Coordinates of C-alpha atoms and ligand atoms in Angstrom, one line a residue:
M1203 CA 0.0 0.0 0.0
A1204 CA 1.2 3.5 -0.9
E1205 CA 2.6 5.5 2.1
Y1206 CA 0.3 8.4 1.2
D1207 CA -3.0 8.8 -0.6
Y1208 CA -1.5 11.4 -3.0
D1209 CA 1.9 12.6 -4.1
L1210 CA 0.5 16.2 -4.0
L1211 CA -2.6 17.6 -2.4
V1212 CA -3.3 21.2 -3.5
I1213 CA -5.5 23.4 -1.2
G1214 CA -7.4 25.9 -3.4
A1215 CA -8.3 25.8 -7.1
G1216 CA -7.6 29.4 -8.1
P1217 CA -5.0 30.2 -10.8
G1218 CA -2.1 29.2 -8.4
G1219 CA -3.7 25.9 -7.3
Y1220 CA -5.4 24.6 -10.4
V1221 CA -2.4 25.3 -12.6
A1222 CA -0.1 23.6 -10.1
A1223 CA -2.4 20.5 -9.9
I1224 CA -2.6 20.2 -13.7
R1225 CA 1.2 20.5 -14.2
A1226 CA 1.9 18.1 -11.3
A1227 CA -0.5 15.5 -12.9
Q1228 CA 1.2 16.1 -16.3
L1229 CA 4.5 15.3 -14.6
G1230 CA 3.1 12.0 -13.4
L1231 CA 2.3 12.9 -9.8
K1232 CA -0.9 11.5 -8.2
T1233 CA -2.7 14.7 -7.5
A1234 CA -5.8 16.0 -5.7
C1235 CA -7.1 19.5 -5.2
A1236 CA -9.3 20.6 -2.4
E1237 CA -11.7 23.4 -3.2
G1238 CA -14.6 24.6 -1.0
R1239 CA -16.3 26.7 -3.6
E1240 CA -19.1 25.3 -5.8
T1241 CA -17.0 25.8 -8.9
L1242 CA -13.2 25.7 -9.7
G1243 CA -11.1 28.7 -10.8
G1244 CA -10.8 30.6 -7.5
T1245 CA -11.3 34.3 -7.2
C1246 CA -10.0 34.9 -10.7
L1247 CA -12.6 33.0 -12.6
N1248 CA -15.6 33.3 -10.2
V1249 CA -15.5 36.8 -8.8
G1250 CA -12.3 38.5 -10.1
C1251 CA -10.5 38.8 -13.4
I1252 CA -13.1 37.2 -15.6
P1253 CA -16.4 38.7 -14.5
S1254 CA -14.8 42.1 -14.1
K1255 CA -13.5 41.9 -17.7
A1256 CA -16.9 40.7 -19.0
L1257 CA -18.5 43.8 -17.5
L1258 CA -15.7 46.1 -18.6
H1259 CA -16.0 44.9 -22.1
G1260 CA -19.8 45.1 -22.2
S1261 CA -19.9 48.6 -20.5
E1262 CA -17.3 49.9 -22.9
K1263 CA -19.5 48.8 -25.9
F1264 CA -22.5 50.5 -24.2
E1265 CA -20.6 53.7 -23.7
E1266 CA -19.4 53.8 -27.2
A1267 CA -22.9 53.3 -28.6
R1268 CA -24.5 55.8 -26.2
N1269 CA -21.9 58.6 -26.1
G1270 CA -21.6 59.4 -29.7
T1271 CA -18.2 57.7 -30.1
F1272 CA -19.6 55.8 -33.1
D1273 CA -20.6 59.2 -34.6
K1274 CA -16.9 59.9 -35.2
Y1275 CA -16.7 57.0 -37.6
G1276 CA -19.8 58.1 -39.4
I1277 CA -22.0 55.5 -37.7
K1278 CA -25.5 56.8 -36.6
T1279 CA -27.1 54.9 -33.8
G1280 CA -30.7 55.3 -32.6
A1281 CA -31.8 55.3 -29.0
V1282 CA -29.4 53.1 -27.0
E1283 CA -30.8 51.2 -24.1
L1284 CA -29.2 49.1 -21.4
D1285 CA -30.4 45.6 -20.7
L1286 CA -28.4 45.1 -17.4
A1287 CA -29.9 41.6 -16.8
R1288 CA -28.6 40.5 -20.2
M1289 CA -25.2 42.1 -19.6
Q1290 CA -25.0 40.3 -16.3
G1291 CA -26.1 37.2 -18.1
Q1292 CA -23.3 37.2 -20.6
K1293 CA -20.9 37.7 -17.7
A1294 CA -22.3 34.7 -15.9
D1295 CA -22.1 32.7 -19.1
S1296 CA -18.3 33.5 -19.5
V1297 CA -17.8 32.5 -15.8
K1298 CA -19.7 29.2 -16.2
Q1299 CA -17.9 28.2 -19.4
L1300 CA -14.4 29.0 -17.9
T1301 CA -15.0 27.4 -14.5
G1302 CA -16.5 24.3 -16.3
G1303 CA -13.4 24.3 -18.5
I1304 CA -11.2 23.8 -15.4
E1305 CA -13.4 20.9 -14.3
F1306 CA -12.9 19.4 -17.7
L1307 CA -9.1 19.9 -17.5
F1308 CA -9.1 18.2 -14.0
K1309 CA -10.8 15.2 -15.4
K1310 CA -8.6 15.1 -18.5
N1311 CA -5.5 15.2 -16.4
K1312 CA -6.8 12.9 -13.7
V1313 CA -6.7 15.5 -10.9
T1314 CA -9.1 14.5 -8.2
W1315 CA -11.3 17.4 -6.9
L1316 CA -11.9 17.0 -3.2
K1317 CA -15.0 19.1 -2.6
G1318 CA -14.7 21.1 0.7
Y1319 CA -12.5 23.3 2.8
A1320 CA -9.2 21.7 3.9
T1321 CA -7.6 21.9 7.4
F1322 CA -4.2 20.6 8.4
E1323 CA -4.0 17.8 11.0
D1324 CA -0.2 17.5 10.5
P1325 CA 2.1 18.4 7.6
H1326 CA 1.1 15.3 5.5
T1327 CA -2.6 15.0 6.7
V1328 CA -5.5 17.3 5.8
T1329 CA -9.2 16.9 6.6
V1330 CA -11.6 17.8 3.8
A1331 CA -15.3 17.4 4.3
G1332 CA -14.8 15.2 7.3
E1333 CA -12.4 12.8 5.5
K1334 CA -8.7 12.6 6.4
V1335 CA -6.5 12.6 3.3
T1336 CA -2.7 12.1 3.3
A1337 CA -0.1 13.5 0.8
R1338 CA 3.7 13.5 0.5
N1339 CA 3.4 17.2 -0.4
V1340 CA 0.8 19.8 0.4
L1341 CA 0.5 23.0 -1.5
I1342 CA -1.3 26.0 0.1
A1343 CA -2.9 28.1 -2.7
T1344 CA -5.8 29.5 -0.7
G1345 CA -5.6 33.0 -2.2
S1346 CA -7.0 36.1 -0.7
S1347 CA -10.2 37.9 0.3
V1348 CA -11.4 41.5 0.6
T1349 CA -9.8 43.6 3.3
P1350 CA -12.6 45.0 5.5
L1351 CA -12.7 48.6 6.4
P1352 CA -13.0 48.9 10.2
G1353 CA -16.5 50.0 11.2
V1354 CA -18.0 49.5 7.7
S1355 CA -20.2 46.4 7.2
V1356 CA -20.4 45.1 3.7
D1357 CA -23.7 43.5 2.8
N1358 CA -23.6 42.4 -0.8
D1359 CA -27.2 41.2 -0.8
A1360 CA -28.6 44.5 0.3
G1361 CA -26.4 46.2 -2.3
V1362 CA -25.7 49.5 -0.5
I1363 CA -22.3 48.8 0.9
V1364 CA -20.6 46.2 -1.3
D1365 CA -17.2 44.7 -1.9
S1366 CA -15.9 43.8 -5.4
T1367 CA -18.1 40.6 -5.4
G1368 CA -21.2 42.7 -4.7
A1369 CA -20.2 45.4 -7.2
L1370 CA -19.9 42.7 -9.9
A1371 CA -23.4 41.5 -9.3
L1372 CA -25.5 44.7 -8.9
D1373 CA -28.9 44.4 -10.5
R1374 CA -29.4 48.2 -10.9
V1375 CA -27.2 51.0 -12.0
P1376 CA -26.5 53.1 -8.9
E1377 CA -27.3 56.8 -9.1
H1378 CA -24.2 57.7 -7.1
L1379 CA -21.5 55.1 -6.5
V1380 CA -18.8 56.1 -4.0
V1381 CA -15.7 54.0 -4.3
I1382 CA -13.4 53.8 -1.2
G1383 CA -9.9 53.1 -2.6
G1384 CA -8.4 54.4 -5.9
G1385 CA -6.6 51.2 -6.7
V1386 CA -7.1 48.6 -9.4
I1387 CA -10.6 47.3 -8.3
G1388 CA -11.9 50.8 -7.6
L1389 CA -11.0 52.1 -11.0
E1390 CA -12.0 49.1 -13.0
L1391 CA -15.4 48.6 -11.3
G1392 CA -15.9 52.4 -10.9
S1393 CA -15.4 52.6 -14.7
V1394 CA -18.0 49.9 -15.3
W1395 CA -20.7 51.6 -13.4
R1396 CA -19.8 55.1 -14.6
R1397 CA -20.1 53.9 -18.2
L1398 CA -23.5 52.4 -17.4
G1399 CA -24.7 55.7 -16.1
A1400 CA -23.7 56.1 -12.4
K1401 CA -22.1 59.2 -11.0
V1402 CA -18.9 57.9 -9.5
T1403 CA -16.8 59.4 -6.7
V1404 CA -13.5 57.8 -5.8
V1405 CA -12.1 58.5 -2.4
E1406 CA -8.4 57.7 -2.1
F1407 CA -6.3 58.0 1.0
L1408 CA -3.0 58.6 -0.8
D1409 CA -2.1 61.7 -2.9
Q1410 CA -2.3 59.7 -6.1
L1411 CA -4.3 56.8 -7.6
L1412 CA -2.9 53.3 -8.4
P1413 CA -0.2 52.8 -5.8
G1414 CA 2.8 50.8 -7.0
M1415 CA 2.7 52.2 -10.5
D1416 CA 5.1 54.7 -12.0
G1417 CA 4.6 58.3 -10.8
D1418 CA 3.9 59.7 -14.3
V1419 CA 1.4 57.0 -14.9
R1420 CA -0.4 57.7 -11.6
K1421 CA -0.5 61.5 -12.3
E1422 CA -1.9 60.8 -15.8
A1423 CA -4.5 58.3 -14.4
A1424 CA -6.0 61.0 -12.2
K1425 CA -6.3 63.4 -15.2
I1426 CA -7.8 60.8 -17.5
F1427 CA -10.4 59.5 -15.0
K1428 CA -11.4 63.1 -14.1
K1429 CA -11.8 63.8 -17.8
Q1430 CA -14.1 60.8 -18.1
G1431 CA -16.3 62.3 -15.4
M1432 CA -15.2 60.6 -12.2
D1433 CA -15.0 62.8 -9.1
I1434 CA -11.5 61.9 -7.8
R1435 CA -10.8 62.9 -4.2
L1436 CA -7.2 62.3 -3.4
G1437 CA -5.6 62.6 0.0
T1438 CA -9.0 61.9 1.6
K1439 CA -10.0 59.3 4.2
V1440 CA -13.4 57.9 5.0
T1441 CA -13.9 58.0 8.8
A1442 CA -17.5 56.7 8.9
V1443 CA -20.3 55.2 6.8
S1444 CA -23.9 55.0 8.0
V1445 CA -26.8 53.5 6.1
N1446 CA -30.4 54.7 6.4
G1447 CA -33.3 53.6 4.2
G1448 CA -31.1 52.3 1.4
K1449 CA -28.9 55.4 1.3
A1450 CA -25.4 55.7 2.7
T1451 CA -23.7 58.8 4.2
L1452 CA -20.0 58.8 4.2
T1453 CA -18.0 61.1 6.4
T1454 CA -14.6 62.0 5.0
E1455 CA -11.6 64.1 6.1
P1456 CA -8.4 65.2 4.5
A1457 CA -5.9 62.3 5.1
K1458 CA -3.5 64.8 6.8
G1459 CA -6.3 66.0 9.1
G1460 CA -8.8 68.8 8.7
E1461 CA -12.4 69.6 8.4
A1462 CA -14.8 66.7 7.9
S1463 CA -17.4 66.6 5.1
T1464 CA -20.1 64.2 4.0
I1465 CA -21.1 62.4 0.8
E1466 CA -24.5 60.9 0.1
A1467 CA -24.6 57.7 -2.1
D1468 CA -26.9 54.9 -2.9
C1469 CA -24.0 52.5 -3.3
V1470 CA -20.6 52.3 -1.7
L1471 CA -17.8 50.0 -2.9
V1472 CA -15.1 49.1 -0.4
A1473 CA -11.9 48.4 -2.4
I1474 CA -9.0 49.0 -0.1
G1475 CA -7.0 45.9 -0.8
R1476 CA -7.1 42.1 -0.2
R1477 CA -5.6 40.0 2.5
P1478 CA -4.3 36.4 2.4
N1479 CA -6.6 33.5 3.3
T1480 CA -5.0 31.5 6.1
E1481 CA -7.8 31.4 8.7
G1482 CA -9.1 28.0 9.5
L1483 CA -6.3 26.2 7.7
G1484 CA -4.9 24.9 11.0
L1485 CA -1.4 26.3 10.3
E1486 CA -0.8 26.2 14.1
K1487 CA -1.0 22.4 13.9
I1488 CA 2.0 22.3 11.5
G1489 CA 4.0 25.1 13.2
L1490 CA 3.7 27.5 10.3
E1491 CA 3.5 31.1 11.2
V1492 CA 2.4 34.0 9.0
N1493 CA 4.4 37.3 8.6
A1494 CA 3.1 40.7 9.7
R1495 CA 1.0 41.1 6.6
G1496 CA -0.6 37.7 7.2
Q1497 CA 1.3 36.0 4.3
I1498 CA 3.1 32.7 4.3
E1499 CA 6.8 33.1 3.5
T1500 CA 8.5 30.7 1.1
D1501 CA 12.0 30.3 -0.4
H1502 CA 12.6 30.7 -4.2
D1503 CA 11.3 27.1 -4.8
F1504 CA 8.0 28.0 -3.0
A1505 CA 8.8 25.7 -0.1
T1506 CA 7.7 26.9 3.3
K1507 CA 9.8 26.2 6.4
V1508 CA 7.8 23.0 7.1
P1509 CA 9.2 20.2 5.0
G1510 CA 6.7 18.9 2.4
V1511 CA 4.5 22.1 2.7
W1512 CA 4.6 24.6 -0.2
A1513 CA 2.7 27.8 -1.0
V1514 CA 2.0 30.0 -4.0
G1515 CA -0.2 32.9 -5.2
D1516 CA -2.0 35.6 -3.3
V1517 CA -1.3 33.8 0.0
I1518 CA 2.5 34.5 -0.3
P1519 CA 4.3 37.9 -0.7
G1520 CA 4.3 39.7 -4.1
P1521 CA 1.7 41.3 -6.3
M1522 CA -1.8 39.7 -6.1
L1523 CA -2.1 38.8 -9.7
A1524 CA -3.5 35.8 -11.5
H1525 CA -0.6 35.4 -13.9
K1526 CA 1.9 35.6 -11.0
A1527 CA -0.1 32.8 -9.2
E1528 CA -0.2 30.7 -12.4
D1529 CA 3.5 30.9 -13.1
E1530 CA 4.3 30.1 -9.4
G1531 CA 1.9 27.1 -9.7
I1532 CA 3.8 25.7 -12.7
A1533 CA 7.2 26.3 -11.0
V1534 CA 6.2 24.7 -7.7
A1535 CA 4.8 21.6 -9.4
E1536 CA 8.0 21.3 -11.3
N1537 CA 10.0 21.7 -8.1
I1538 CA 7.9 19.1 -6.3
A1539 CA 8.5 16.7 -9.3
G1540 CA 12.3 17.2 -8.9
L1541 CA 12.7 19.6 -11.9
T1542 CA 13.8 23.2 -11.6
G1543 CA 10.9 25.7 -11.6
I1544 CA 11.7 29.4 -11.5
V1545 CA 9.7 32.6 -11.5
N1546 CA 11.4 35.9 -12.2
H1547 CA 9.6 38.2 -9.8
D1548 CA 11.4 41.2 -11.3
V1549 CA 9.4 40.8 -14.6
I1550 CA 5.7 40.5 -13.6
P1551 CA 3.5 42.8 -15.7
G1552 CA 0.6 44.6 -14.2
V1553 CA -2.4 45.9 -16.1
V1554 CA -5.5 48.0 -15.2
Y1555 CA -8.2 47.1 -17.8
T1556 CA -9.9 50.5 -18.0
M1557 CA -10.1 52.6 -21.2
P1558 CA -7.3 53.4 -21.8
E1559 CA -5.5 50.6 -20.1
F1560 CA -2.6 51.3 -17.7
A1561 CA 0.3 48.7 -17.8
G1562 CA 3.8 48.4 -16.5
V1563 CA 6.6 45.9 -15.9
G1564 CA 9.8 46.1 -14.0
L1565 CA 10.9 49.2 -12.0
T1566 CA 9.1 52.5 -11.8
E1567 CA 11.2 55.6 -12.7
E1568 CA 11.4 56.5 -9.0
A1569 CA 12.6 53.1 -7.9
A1570 CA 15.1 52.9 -10.9
R1571 CA 16.6 56.3 -10.0
E1572 CA 17.1 55.1 -6.4
R1573 CA 19.2 52.2 -7.7
G1574 CA 21.5 54.3 -9.9
E1575 CA 21.8 56.4 -13.1
I1576 CA 19.1 55.8 -15.7
K1577 CA 18.0 57.0 -19.1
V1578 CA 14.3 57.5 -19.9
G1579 CA 12.6 57.6 -23.3
K1580 CA 8.9 58.7 -23.6
F1581 CA 6.6 58.7 -26.6
P1582 CA 3.0 60.0 -26.6
M1583 CA 0.2 57.9 -28.1
L1584 CA -1.0 61.1 -29.8
A1585 CA 1.9 60.7 -32.2
N1586 CA 1.3 57.0 -32.9
S1587 CA -0.5 56.7 -36.2
R1588 CA -2.8 53.8 -35.2
A1589 CA -3.9 55.4 -32.0
K1590 CA -4.5 58.7 -33.7
T1591 CA -6.5 57.0 -36.5
N1592 CA -8.6 55.1 -33.9
H1593 CA -9.4 58.3 -32.0
E1594 CA -7.4 57.1 -28.9
P1595 CA -5.2 60.1 -28.1
D1596 CA -4.6 59.5 -24.4
G1597 CA -1.5 58.0 -23.0
F1598 CA 2.2 57.4 -23.6
V1599 CA 4.9 54.8 -23.4
K1600 CA 7.9 55.2 -21.2
V1601 CA 11.1 53.0 -21.4
I1602 CA 13.6 53.2 -18.5
S1603 CA 17.0 51.8 -19.0
D1604 CA 20.3 51.6 -17.1
A1605 CA 22.5 54.6 -18.1
K1606 CA 25.6 52.4 -18.4
T1607 CA 24.5 49.1 -19.8
D1608 CA 21.3 50.4 -21.6
R1609 CA 19.5 47.3 -20.2
V1610 CA 15.8 47.9 -19.9
L1611 CA 14.7 48.2 -16.2
G1612 CA 11.1 49.1 -16.6
V1613 CA 8.4 49.9 -19.2
W1614 CA 5.2 51.8 -18.5
C1615 CA 2.3 52.3 -20.9
I1616 CA -1.0 54.0 -21.1
A1617 CA -2.9 53.1 -24.3
S1618 CA -6.1 51.4 -25.4
V1619 CA -4.2 48.1 -25.8
A1620 CA -1.5 48.7 -23.1
G1621 CA -2.2 45.2 -21.6
T1622 CA -1.3 43.6 -24.9
M1623 CA 1.7 45.9 -25.6
I1624 CA 3.3 45.2 -22.2
A1625 CA 3.8 41.6 -23.2
Q1626 CA 6.6 42.4 -25.6
A1627 CA 8.2 44.6 -23.0
A1628 CA 8.1 41.8 -20.5
Q1629 CA 9.6 39.4 -23.0
A1630 CA 12.3 41.8 -24.0
M1631 CA 13.2 42.3 -20.3
E1632 CA 13.1 38.5 -19.7
F1633 CA 15.7 38.2 -22.5
G1634 CA 17.8 41.0 -20.9
A1635 CA 17.1 43.4 -23.8
T1636 CA 18.6 46.9 -24.1
S1637 CA 16.5 49.8 -25.3
E1638 CA 18.5 49.6 -28.5
D1639 CA 17.4 46.0 -29.0
I1640 CA 13.8 47.2 -28.9
A1641 CA 14.5 50.2 -31.0
Y1642 CA 16.1 48.1 -33.7
T1643 CA 13.4 45.4 -33.7
C1644 CA 11.1 45.8 -36.7
H1645 CA 7.5 46.5 -35.5
A1646 CA 4.5 46.1 -37.8
H1647 CA 2.9 49.3 -39.1
P1648 CA 0.4 50.7 -38.2
T1649 CA 0.3 49.3 -34.7
H1650 CA 0.1 50.8 -31.2
S1651 CA 3.2 48.8 -30.4
E1652 CA 5.3 51.1 -32.6
A1653 CA 4.9 53.6 -29.7
L1654 CA 7.1 51.2 -27.6
K1655 CA 9.7 51.1 -30.3
E1656 CA 9.7 54.9 -30.5
A1657 CA 9.9 55.3 -26.7
A1658 CA 12.9 52.9 -26.9
M1659 CA 14.4 55.2 -29.6
A1660 CA 13.7 58.2 -27.4
V1661 CA 16.0 56.7 -24.7
T1662 CA 18.9 57.8 -26.9
G1663 CA 17.0 61.0 -28.0
K1664 CA 16.1 59.8 -31.5
P1665 CA 12.4 59.0 -32.0
I1666 CA 11.2 59.7 -35.5
H1667 CA 7.6 60.8 -35.2
I1668 CA 7.9 63.5 -32.6
Ligands
FAD1039 P1 -7.6 32.5 -5.5 O1 -7.9 32.8 -6.9 O2 -8.1 33.4 -4.5 O3 -8.1 31.0 -5.2 C1 -8.0 30.5 -4.0 C2 -9.1 29.4 -3.8 O4 -8.8 28.7 -2.6 C3 -10.5 29.9 -3.7 O5 -11.3 29.4 -4.7 C4 -10.9 29.5 -2.3 O6 -12.3 29.1 -2.3 C5 -10.0 28.3 -2.1 N1 -9.8 28.1 -0.6 C6 -9.4 28.9 0.3 N2 -9.2 28.3 1.5 C7 -9.4 27.0 1.3 C8 -9.4 25.8 2.1 N3 -9.1 25.9 3.4 N4 -9.7 24.7 1.5 C9 -10.1 24.6 0.2 N5 -10.1 25.6 -0.6 C10 -9.8 26.8 -0.1 N6 -5.6 39.5 -11.3 C11 -5.1 39.7 -12.6 O7 -4.0 39.2 -12.8 N7 -5.8 40.3 -13.6 C12 -7.0 40.8 -13.4 O8 -7.7 41.3 -14.3 C13 -7.6 40.7 -12.1 N8 -8.8 41.1 -11.8 C14 -9.3 41.0 -10.6 C15 -10.6 41.5 -10.3 C16 -11.2 41.4 -9.1 C17 -12.5 42.0 -8.8 C18 -10.5 40.7 -8.0 C19 -11.1 40.5 -6.7 C20 -9.2 40.2 -8.3 C21 -8.6 40.3 -9.5 N9 -7.4 39.9 -9.8 C22 -6.8 40.0 -11.1 C23 -6.6 39.2 -8.8 C24 -6.6 37.6 -9.0 O9 -8.0 37.2 -9.0 C25 -5.8 36.9 -7.9 O10 -4.5 37.4 -7.9 C26 -5.8 35.4 -8.2 O11 -7.1 34.9 -8.2 C27 -5.0 34.7 -7.1 O12 -4.9 33.4 -7.4 P2 -4.8 32.3 -6.2 O13 -4.8 31.0 -6.8 O14 -3.6 32.7 -5.3 O15 -6.0 32.5 -5.2
NAD1040 P1 -5.2 48.1 -4.2 O1 -4.2 47.9 -3.3 O2 -4.9 48.1 -5.7 O3 -5.9 49.5 -4.0 C1 -6.4 49.9 -2.7 C2 -6.4 51.4 -2.6 O4 -7.2 51.8 -1.5 C3 -5.0 52.0 -2.5 O5 -4.9 53.0 -3.4 C4 -5.0 52.5 -1.0 O6 -4.2 53.6 -0.8 C5 -6.5 52.8 -0.8 N1 -6.9 52.8 0.6 C6 -6.6 52.0 1.5 N2 -7.2 52.3 2.7 C7 -8.0 53.3 2.4 C8 -9.0 54.1 3.1 N3 -9.2 53.8 4.4 N4 -9.6 55.1 2.5 C9 -9.3 55.4 1.2 N5 -8.5 54.7 0.4 C10 -7.8 53.7 1.0 O7 -6.4 47.1 -3.9 P2 -7.7 46.7 -4.6 O8 -8.1 47.7 -5.7 O9 -8.7 46.4 -3.6 O10 -7.3 45.3 -5.3 C11 -6.9 44.2 -4.6 C12 -5.9 43.4 -5.3 O11 -6.6 42.7 -6.4 C13 -4.8 44.2 -5.9 O12 -3.6 43.7 -5.3 C14 -4.7 43.9 -7.3 O13 -3.5 43.4 -7.7 C15 -5.7 42.7 -7.5 N6 -6.5 43.1 -8.7 C16 -5.9 43.1 -9.9 C17 -6.5 43.5 -11.1 C18 -5.8 43.6 -12.4 O14 -4.7 43.0 -12.4 N7 -6.3 44.3 -13.4 C19 -7.9 43.9 -11.0 C20 -8.5 43.9 -9.8 C21 -7.8 43.5 -8.6

């Protein structure tokens, strides 16, 4: 009889966990994955990346049809109406197809889905739905959940104070949506509801939106979202929220202190970050402690300090991104199987899927300057022929390289397709490219990506079209 039931037991079927399980099975390991949700795919497929992008895409089409954007192309539209139930329906359909797709992949790769929440008994034994299961290796990929705002109670069913899950499921367009937190979720979901007709106010504690992004990008973001009609209140904190008869009253104050004021809203989205899921896992039973941010620390192989226990994704340090979790999932499975799995955490792209999109990879200009001498090349989308032809004037591309070696340290991009453009920057950086390498790579014309080539040319002061 085998010593353990499985070679690998993965806890959590989000992008970190399900990808690790599939790769481990591909590598010949007997693999199971415990997931407590009704469907596989984790936050990303169920209440994150996929449903938010479905609503972003649908609301973008609605805004284009309604706001006369089509008129620019000589397309006349009649009265445009929103069928929100149908828009929510197409979102649900995408989620259903993709979560079902993971179930299919589990069956195809012979990964056993253990339905239920898992708790450690010891490093090689876990209880799932009342059954004890043993494994030579256990991977924690339990992801993250919404960070609560002290004193503010989210009630997604009532729909007045909601978190991202509630904001993805609203069955009405709010009259006034106040978003607490000007980060990725606040701006993506704020954009959805603004496009569908809500007045949107964003209250951000810091003096700029989108923490973690390049300073120029953050400044430009505030300008662009204001131009689109959002009321952006930077350097402002929410001190209290009360609900009365389906309406919320928010009390705000300048972050640095000062006079309080109030905002009335019929919907409030709390989007102040996410925190790792470790509660109820029984980490104390295996002697595994979390750090001050509640994360599980690992080494470069994604091994925790408890032999046989590994961790990836939102539950460990680093950006909370699906593609980071996926790459870690592949790497950890390869390491468990005795191969060498590596993730280069210096080259993880990040994208905000608004219109335009905001994207970046590598160091910000501020961080690069702190490290040493740099050169910076910038190119505006206004001077890019394709962006201009498509009536998409907002944005720029910025390439930051090391002053001595010319090696690219970071690329930042605001453009309608910045999320797609940033892939080539990430690949170039992964291959150790210089700005000259990008500048001398032939880019198809007319494409938005030519702006990246020109920004790379601008590093040495020689772009053509500006
Ligand atoms: P998760 O996806 O959170 O999955 C963890 C799973 O573990 C969950 O299904 C949970 O039910 C399960 N679980 C937890 N505890 C247990 C247990 N004890 N036993 C069994 N199962 C358990 N990232 C992007 O890169 N791009 C985007 O566009 C994007 N959009 C987002 C939009 C929103 C609204 C949100 C909230 C997030 C978004 N993210 C996006 C972030 C992305 O969803 C996460 O980074 C990603 O899902 C993390 O993957 P994970 O596998 O670590 O965890
Ligand atoms: P975030 O960290 O991106 O932004 C939270 C914002 O809230 C910050 O700007 C912060 O300064 C602000 N804030 C914190 N406390 C506040 C307070 N009391 N009052 C006002 N503002 C306050 O977090 P998020 O937007 O909640 O997203 C959570 C995670 O989900 C992020 O780590 C992100 O990586 C991930 N995500 C990614 C995508 C994407 O890749 N497109 C989309 C959605 C979510």
